[in-house]
mmCIF file of C-alpha atoms in Angstrom:
data_model
loop_
_atom_site.group_PDB
_atom_site.id
_atom_site.type_symbol
_atom_site.label_atom_id
_atom_site.label_comp_id
_atom_site.label_asym_id
_atom_site.label_seq_id
_atom_site.Cartn_x
_atom_site.Cartn_y
_atom_site.Cartn_z
ATOM 1 C CA LEU A 1 67.009 87.946 -1.203
ATOM 2 C CA ALA A 2 67.958 87.094 2.817
ATOM 3 C CA ALA A 3 70.766 84.297 1.203
ATOM 4 C CA ARG A 4 71.923 86.739 -1.768
ATOM 5 C CA PHE A 5 71.687 90.227 0.471
ATOM 6 C CA PRO A 6 72.380 89.005 4.116
ATOM 7 C CA ARG A 7 71.768 91.332 6.883
ATOM 8 C CA PRO A 8 73.168 91.412 10.453
ATOM 9 C CA ASP A 9 70.999 90.230 13.249
ATOM 10 C CA VAL A 10 69.404 93.039 14.164
ATOM 11 C CA PRO A 11 70.132 94.032 18.463
ATOM 12 C CA THR A 12 68.243 92.914 20.969
ATOM 13 C CA THR A 13 65.754 95.401 22.356
ATOM 14 C CA VAL A 14 62.903 96.648 25.003
ATOM 15 C CA GLN A 15 61.623 100.047 24.810
ATOM 16 C CA ALA A 16 57.897 101.126 25.862
ATOM 17 C CA VAL A 17 55.506 102.543 23.234
ATOM 18 C CA ALA A 18 54.829 105.919 23.657
ATOM 19 C CA VAL A 19 51.596 107.037 25.743
ATOM 20 C CA THR A 20 49.300 109.022 23.118
ATOM 21 C CA GLY A 21 50.575 112.455 23.005
ATOM 22 C CA ALA A 22 54.202 112.325 24.386
ATOM 23 C CA PRO A 23 56.316 113.817 22.746
ATOM 24 C CA ASP A 24 58.891 110.814 21.696
ATOM 25 C CA LEU A 25 59.549 107.016 22.285
ATOM 26 C CA MET A 26 61.535 106.150 24.576
ATOM 27 C CA THR A 27 65.399 105.319 23.602
ATOM 28 C CA PRO A 28 65.591 101.298 23.093
ATOM 29 C CA ALA A 29 68.225 99.518 25.371
ATOM 30 C CA PRO A 30 69.727 96.365 24.289
ATOM 31 C CA VAL A 31 68.972 93.648 26.513
ATOM 32 C CA ALA A 32 71.697 91.580 29.014
ATOM 33 C CA ALA A 33 71.066 90.422 32.567
ATOM 34 C CA PHE A 34 67.627 90.362 34.011
ATOM 35 C CA ALA A 35 66.963 94.277 34.546
ATOM 36 C CA ALA A 36 64.102 96.854 36.002
ATOM 37 C CA GLU A 37 63.986 98.349 32.938
ATOM 38 C CA PRO A 38 60.025 99.796 32.084
ATOM 39 C CA ALA A 39 56.931 97.884 30.917
ATOM 40 C CA PRO A 40 55.231 99.007 28.404
ATOM 41 C CA GLY A 41 52.710 101.760 29.735
ATOM 42 C CA HIS A 42 50.770 101.731 26.347
ATOM 43 C CA VAL A 43 49.815 98.962 24.038
ATOM 44 C CA GLU A 44 48.374 100.220 20.430
ATOM 45 C CA SER A 45 45.327 98.309 18.650
ATOM 46 C CA ALA A 46 45.817 95.972 16.723
ATOM 47 C CA SER A 47 45.666 97.175 13.578
ATOM 48 C CA ARG A 48 48.084 99.894 14.232
ATOM 49 C CA LEU A 49 51.004 97.746 15.520
ATOM 50 C CA ARG A 50 51.135 94.703 12.981
ATOM 51 C CA THR A 51 54.040 91.640 14.193
ATOM 52 C CA ALA A 52 56.502 91.051 10.949
ATOM 53 C CA ILE A 53 58.173 88.609 10.642
ATOM 54 C CA ALA A 54 61.318 89.406 8.255
ATOM 55 C CA PRO A 55 64.534 87.110 6.769
ATOM 56 C CA LEU A 56 67.752 88.771 7.176
ATOM 57 C CA SER A 57 70.331 86.033 6.581
ATOM 58 C CA PRO A 58 69.638 81.983 5.753
ATOM 59 C CA GLY A 59 68.205 80.596 9.422
ATOM 60 C CA ARG A 60 67.864 84.489 10.217
ATOM 61 C CA PHE A 61 64.585 86.188 10.850
ATOM 62 C CA ASP A 62 63.910 90.583 12.719
ATOM 63 C CA VAL A 63 60.867 89.109 14.867
ATOM 64 C CA ARG A 64 59.194 92.704 16.041
ATOM 65 C CA PHE A 65 55.871 92.950 17.739
ATOM 66 C CA THR A 66 54.389 94.495 20.707
ATOM 67 C CA LEU A 67 53.633 93.001 24.375
ATOM 68 C CA ASP A 68 50.884 94.099 26.461
ATOM 69 C CA GLN A 69 51.874 94.077 30.422
ATOM 70 C CA SER A 70 51.117 90.723 31.719
ATOM 71 C CA ALA A 71 53.106 88.756 28.662
ATOM 72 C CA HIS A 72 56.251 91.278 29.600
ATOM 73 C CA ASP A 73 55.843 89.942 33.122
ATOM 74 C CA LEU A 74 56.011 86.456 32.046
ATOM 75 C CA LEU A 75 58.811 87.429 29.731
ATOM 76 C CA ARG A 76 60.715 88.816 32.965
ATOM 77 C CA TYR A 77 59.540 85.944 34.809
ATOM 78 C CA ALA A 78 61.047 83.434 32.597
ATOM 79 C CA GLN A 79 64.960 85.298 32.278
ATOM 80 C CA ALA A 80 64.611 85.090 36.097
ATOM 81 C CA LEU A 81 64.235 81.545 36.181
ATOM 82 C CA LEU A 82 66.521 80.962 33.377
ATOM 83 C CA GLY A 83 69.441 82.657 35.123
ATOM 84 C CA HIS A 84 72.044 79.692 34.851
ATOM 85 C CA ALA A 85 71.283 77.705 31.601
ATOM 86 C CA VAL A 86 71.001 81.681 29.879
ATOM 87 C CA PRO A 87 73.384 83.859 32.282
ATOM 88 C CA LEU A 88 72.900 86.969 29.856
ATOM 89 C CA GLY A 89 68.718 86.288 29.416
ATOM 90 C CA ASP A 90 68.971 86.993 25.847
ATOM 91 C CA ILE A 91 65.313 86.929 24.545
ATOM 92 C CA ALA A 92 65.602 85.181 21.580
ATOM 93 C CA GLU A 93 66.794 82.135 23.553
ATOM 94 C CA VAL A 94 64.197 83.123 26.065
ATOM 95 C CA VAL A 95 61.176 82.610 23.781
ATOM 96 C CA LYS A 96 63.038 79.516 22.143
ATOM 97 C CA ARG A 97 63.001 77.814 24.556
ATOM 98 C CA GLY A 98 59.400 78.698 25.317
ATOM 99 C CA LEU A 99 58.087 77.677 22.301
ATOM 100 C CA ALA A 100 59.681 74.568 22.460
ATOM 101 C CA THR A 101 57.468 73.414 25.822
ATOM 102 C CA LEU A 102 54.513 75.261 23.989
ATOM 103 C CA VAL A 103 54.924 73.050 20.492
ATOM 104 C CA GLU A 104 55.278 70.274 23.100
ATOM 105 C CA GLN A 105 51.892 70.244 25.001
ATOM 106 C CA LEU A 106 50.026 71.198 21.898
ATOM 107 C CA GLU A 107 51.055 68.205 20.159
ATOM 108 C CA LYS A 108 50.038 66.269 23.017
ATOM 109 C CA ARG A 109 47.075 67.847 23.145
ATOM 110 C CA VAL A 110 45.644 67.453 19.258
ATOM 111 C CA PHE A 111 47.199 64.431 18.012
ATOM 112 C CA ALA A 112 48.598 62.375 21.529
ATOM 113 C CA ALA A 113 52.037 62.811 21.205
ATOM 114 C CA SER A 114 54.883 60.960 23.372
ATOM 115 C CA ALA A 115 57.714 60.168 23.425
ATOM 116 C CA ARG A 116 56.739 56.631 24.124
ATOM 117 C CA PRO A 117 53.628 56.079 22.687
ATOM 118 C CA ARG A 118 51.235 53.283 23.690
ATOM 119 C CA SER A 119 49.281 50.828 22.101
ATOM 120 C CA GLN A 120 45.951 51.518 21.711
ATOM 121 C CA ARG A 121 44.097 50.591 25.005
ATOM 122 C CA SER A 122 40.482 52.387 23.769
ATOM 123 C CA ALA A 123 38.193 51.333 21.557
ATOM 124 C CA ALA A 124 36.935 53.690 18.417
ATOM 125 C CA LYS A 125 33.446 54.700 19.643
ATOM 126 C CA GLY A 126 31.205 57.090 17.930
ATOM 127 C CA ARG A 127 33.341 60.110 17.154
ATOM 128 C CA TYR A 128 35.718 59.294 19.871
ATOM 129 C CA VAL A 129 39.218 59.149 18.127
ATOM 130 C CA PRO A 130 41.882 56.932 20.062
ATOM 131 C CA ALA A 131 45.461 58.301 20.577
ATOM 132 C CA GLU A 132 46.860 56.024 18.491
ATOM 133 C CA ILE A 133 44.584 56.889 15.633
ATOM 134 C CA ARG A 134 45.183 60.054 16.101
ATOM 135 C CA ARG A 135 49.224 60.407 16.197
ATOM 136 C CA THR A 136 49.327 57.939 12.645
ATOM 137 C CA VAL A 137 47.112 59.948 10.823
ATOM 138 C CA TRP A 138 48.576 63.236 11.199
ATOM 139 C CA ARG A 139 51.817 61.929 11.021
ATOM 140 C CA ARG A 140 50.501 60.151 7.778
ATOM 141 C CA ASP A 141 49.519 63.609 6.428
ATOM 142 C CA GLY A 142 52.169 65.531 7.364
ATOM 143 C CA GLY A 143 49.762 67.909 9.116
ATOM 144 C CA ARG A 144 48.539 69.406 6.427
ATOM 145 C CA CYS A 145 44.871 69.631 5.100
ATOM 146 C CA THR A 146 44.758 66.511 2.631
ATOM 147 C CA PHE A 147 42.578 68.418 -0.096
ATOM 148 C CA VAL A 148 43.688 68.171 -3.417
ATOM 149 C CA SER A 149 41.446 70.503 -5.530
ATOM 150 C CA ALA A 150 40.282 70.028 -9.541
ATOM 151 C CA ALA A 151 43.212 71.599 -10.771
ATOM 152 C CA GLY A 152 45.921 68.499 -8.522
ATOM 153 C CA GLN A 153 46.681 71.469 -6.120
ATOM 154 C CA ARG A 154 46.727 69.897 -2.490
ATOM 155 C CA CYS A 155 45.800 73.253 -0.116
ATOM 156 C CA PRO A 156 48.432 74.179 1.973
ATOM 157 C CA ALA A 157 46.318 74.941 5.323
ATOM 158 C CA CYS A 158 48.589 73.753 8.573
ATOM 159 C CA THR A 159 46.181 75.134 11.715
ATOM 160 C CA ARG A 160 42.376 74.607 12.394
ATOM 161 C CA LEU A 161 42.772 71.253 10.837
ATOM 162 C CA GLU A 162 40.718 68.202 11.694
ATOM 163 C CA PHE A 163 40.063 65.044 12.154
ATOM 164 C CA ASP A 164 37.081 64.142 8.705
ATOM 165 C CA HIS A 165 35.746 60.776 8.266
ATOM 166 C CA THR A 166 36.432 59.984 4.037
ATOM 167 C CA LYS A 167 33.401 57.627 4.571
ATOM 168 C CA GLY A 168 31.289 59.888 7.003
ATOM 169 C CA MET A 169 29.465 57.737 9.735
ATOM 170 C CA ALA A 170 26.204 58.164 8.570
ATOM 171 C CA SER A 171 27.284 56.643 5.665
ATOM 172 C CA GLY A 172 28.516 53.642 8.095
ATOM 173 C CA GLY A 173 31.955 54.749 8.077
ATOM 174 C CA ALA A 174 34.162 53.673 11.140
ATOM 175 C CA THR A 175 36.872 55.107 13.055
ATOM 176 C CA THR A 176 39.718 53.752 11.559
ATOM 177 C CA THR A 177 43.152 54.899 10.283
ATOM 178 C CA GLU A 178 42.077 54.045 6.999
ATOM 179 C CA ASN A 179 38.508 56.275 6.769
ATOM 180 C CA LEU A 180 40.213 59.643 8.476
ATOM 181 C CA ARG A 181 42.146 62.396 7.403
ATOM 182 C CA LEU A 182 42.801 65.961 8.782
ATOM 183 C CA ARG A 183 40.872 68.905 6.447
ATOM 184 C CA CYS A 184 41.405 72.644 7.494
ATOM 185 C CA ARG A 185 37.830 73.536 9.039
ATOM 186 C CA ALA A 186 36.543 75.231 5.348
ATOM 187 C CA HIS A 187 36.901 72.030 3.736
ATOM 188 C CA ASN A 188 35.610 69.963 6.498
ATOM 189 C CA GLN A 189 32.328 72.166 6.167
ATOM 190 C CA TYR A 190 32.866 71.803 1.960
ATOM 191 C CA THR A 191 32.502 68.342 2.294
ATOM 192 C CA ALA A 192 29.835 68.046 4.584
ATOM 193 C CA GLU A 193 28.409 71.235 2.755
ATOM 194 C CA ARG A 194 28.188 69.016 -0.469
ATOM 195 C CA GLU A 195 26.998 65.485 1.055
ATOM 196 C CA PHE A 196 24.160 66.966 3.345
ATOM 197 C CA SER A 197 23.444 70.698 2.227
ATOM 198 C CA ALA A 198 24.153 73.407 3.564
ATOM 199 C CA GLY A 199 20.662 74.300 5.269
ATOM 200 C CA PHE A 200 20.937 70.965 7.046
ATOM 201 C CA MET A 201 25.079 71.982 8.344
ATOM 202 C CA GLU A 202 24.485 75.560 8.963
ATOM 203 C CA ARG A 203 21.606 73.917 11.454
ATOM 204 C CA LYS A 204 23.716 71.864 12.966
ATOM 205 C CA ARG A 205 25.969 75.003 13.237
ATOM 206 C CA GLN A 206 23.658 77.085 15.229
ATOM 207 C CA GLU A 207 22.815 73.741 17.533
ATOM 208 C CA ALA A 208 26.302 73.951 18.339
ATOM 209 C CA ARG A 209 26.444 77.241 18.698
ATOM 210 C CA GLY A 210 23.303 77.035 21.336
ATOM 211 C CA ARG A 211 24.921 75.343 23.408
ATOM 212 C CA THR A 212 28.425 76.919 23.287
ATOM 213 C CA ALA A 213 26.154 79.839 24.697
ATOM 214 C CA ALA A 214 24.905 77.123 27.147
ATOM 215 C CA ARG A 215 27.261 76.429 28.817
ATOM 216 C CA ARG A 216 28.806 79.546 28.819
ATOM 217 C CA THR A 217 25.314 80.618 30.811
ATOM 218 C CA THR A 218 25.967 77.818 33.449
ATOM 219 C CA GLY A 219 29.625 78.431 33.758
ATOM 220 C CA ASP A 220 30.974 76.140 31.598
ATOM 221 C CA THR A 221 33.819 77.189 29.313
ATOM 222 C CA THR A 222 35.927 73.655 29.409
ATOM 223 C CA GLY A 223 33.183 72.108 26.610
ATOM 224 C CA THR A 224 33.085 69.573 29.595
ATOM 225 C CA HIS A 225 29.596 70.388 30.931
ATOM 226 C CA ILE A 226 26.905 67.434 31.038
ATOM 227 C CA GLU A 227 23.828 68.014 29.858
ATOM 228 C CA PRO A 228 20.748 67.033 32.251
ATOM 229 C CA ALA A 229 19.404 63.955 29.697
ATOM 230 C CA PRO A 230 21.756 62.388 28.074
ATOM 231 C CA ALA A 231 20.168 59.756 27.573
ATOM 232 C CA GLN A 232 17.515 62.714 25.259
ATOM 233 C CA ASP A 233 20.889 63.873 23.756
ATOM 234 C CA ASP A 234 22.299 59.811 22.598
ATOM 235 C CA GLN A 235 18.272 59.634 21.164
ATOM 236 C CA ARG A 236 18.747 63.337 18.796
ATOM 237 C CA ALA A 237 22.294 61.390 17.875
ATOM 238 C CA ARG A 238 20.824 58.729 16.509
ATOM 239 C CA ARG A 239 17.679 60.303 15.027
ATOM 240 C CA GLU A 240 19.931 62.593 12.973
ATOM 241 C CA GLU A 241 22.038 60.076 11.542
ATOM 242 C CA VAL A 242 19.097 58.516 10.070
ATOM 243 C CA ILE A 243 17.528 61.534 8.577
ATOM 244 C CA PRO A 244 19.588 62.545 5.754
ATOM 245 C CA TRP A 245 19.718 59.552 4.384
ATOM 246 C CA LEU A 246 15.950 59.272 4.335
ATOM 247 C CA ARG A 247 16.325 62.838 2.529
ATOM 248 C CA GLN A 248 18.776 60.942 0.073
ATOM 249 C CA LEU A 249 15.785 58.474 -0.950
ATOM 250 C CA GLY A 250 13.347 61.814 -1.971
ATOM 251 C CA LEU A 251 11.397 61.567 1.998
ATOM 252 C CA ARG A 252 9.977 64.970 2.981
ATOM 253 C CA VAL A 253 11.882 66.683 5.695
ATOM 254 C CA ASP A 254 8.655 65.213 7.690
ATOM 255 C CA GLU A 255 8.724 61.926 6.252
ATOM 256 C CA ALA A 256 12.501 61.522 7.724
ATOM 257 C CA LYS A 257 12.053 62.861 10.900
ATOM 258 C CA ARG A 258 8.926 60.993 12.049
ATOM 259 C CA GLY A 259 10.616 57.696 10.234
ATOM 260 C CA ALA A 260 13.907 58.393 11.790
ATOM 261 C CA ALA A 261 11.594 58.943 15.314
ATOM 262 C CA MET A 262 10.647 54.864 14.597
ATOM 263 C CA CYS A 263 13.788 54.259 15.575
ATOM 264 C CA ASP A 264 13.916 55.089 18.775
ATOM 265 C CA GLY A 265 13.989 51.861 20.662
ATOM 266 C CA MET A 266 16.516 50.096 18.271
ATOM 267 C CA SER A 267 19.824 51.515 20.237
ATOM 268 C CA ASP A 268 22.216 48.636 19.543
ATOM 269 C CA ALA A 269 20.507 48.192 16.177
ATOM 270 C CA SER A 270 23.024 49.435 13.667
ATOM 271 C CA LEU A 271 22.680 52.604 10.511
ATOM 272 C CA GLU A 272 21.472 50.356 7.931
ATOM 273 C CA ASP A 273 18.784 48.384 9.478
ATOM 274 C CA ARG A 274 17.147 51.532 11.174
ATOM 275 C CA VAL A 275 17.300 53.318 8.128
ATOM 276 C CA ARG A 276 15.443 50.314 6.139
ATOM 277 C CA PHE A 277 13.061 49.691 10.021
ATOM 278 C CA ALA A 278 11.588 53.262 9.218
ATOM 279 C CA LEU A 279 11.306 52.950 6.017
ATOM 280 C CA SER A 280 9.640 49.935 6.073
ATOM 281 C CA GLY A 281 7.464 51.644 8.745
ATOM 282 C CA LEU A 282 6.836 55.025 6.956
ATOM 283 C CA ALA A 283 5.365 52.517 3.559
ATOM 284 C CA ARG A 284 2.349 51.322 6.385
ATOM 285 C CA ASP A 285 1.432 54.653 7.508
ATOM 286 C CA ARG A 286 1.506 55.419 3.793
ATOM 287 C CA PHE A 287 -0.072 52.798 3.250
ATOM 288 C CA ARG A 288 -3.257 53.283 5.768
ATOM 289 C CA ARG A 289 -4.064 56.548 4.902
ATOM 290 C CA THR A 290 -4.285 55.888 1.238
ATOM 291 C CA ALA A 291 -6.044 52.358 1.384
ATOM 292 C CA PRO A 292 -9.641 52.351 0.828
ATOM 293 C CA MET A 293 -12.141 52.035 3.710
ATOM 294 C CA ALA A 294 -13.762 48.889 4.226
ATOM 295 C CA SER A 295 -17.757 48.769 3.527
ATOM 296 C CA PRO A 296 -19.127 47.110 6.657
ATOM 297 C CA ALA A 297 -21.054 43.542 6.520
ATOM 298 C CA ARG A 298 -24.250 43.702 5.492
#
């Protein structure tokens, strides 16, 4: 419709939202050079004022939203700093430049984007994904969830994406470009629940929430807090790799935990060796419990 019936660009305006009880809204005034216009005195709740994006003509959009006081001050300050590059202080150009810088920073953080990428310098270890692998997987999957439904439709999600192992680490999957894919959080959780059961994943989520709460109580909101006993955390992680495999072999939860605990001293052993060791240890324990007591010699 915008292409068939194009409309002219809307004028750039900044107006303060009326305070509850005020008779009228302030008259919108066009923004030219950096001027001392009044900042919003009151911001309506998000449920009443929502961001709206409407196409006007091919490649042109009308965007409307409400800023709080701090965002308004940042906008005005950016206009002032761009006084030479954007003499008229055009808000659309200021926002465009700001978004370009923000996207560049986010790309570096999310998938290690770089104008001059270097070869892989650190090896993949555990769940750590090196920068080169993240860049390759992100570009290969187009920055979009790769889940495909039974009807052949690919998930359209492009936000809250996670790097997921096609063959899980608990199953011996490696952190390689071929074994990684992009999944949105919902489909990543769905795949994990199908593999390990919903109850197991719910316990893992509760543990993660508990660790987050512990970090907040210690004042660490960056997620880089080091627990007081890292060796115990490594031991717990190794046990959690073994338990799902023992459960799939038909063992009870208590048996799987006991078998996983038998492998605590095998820090350098592979997952397959630890599972075998746990099974042999559980078999020995079961044999001892069921074997008849030998009669004393006469």
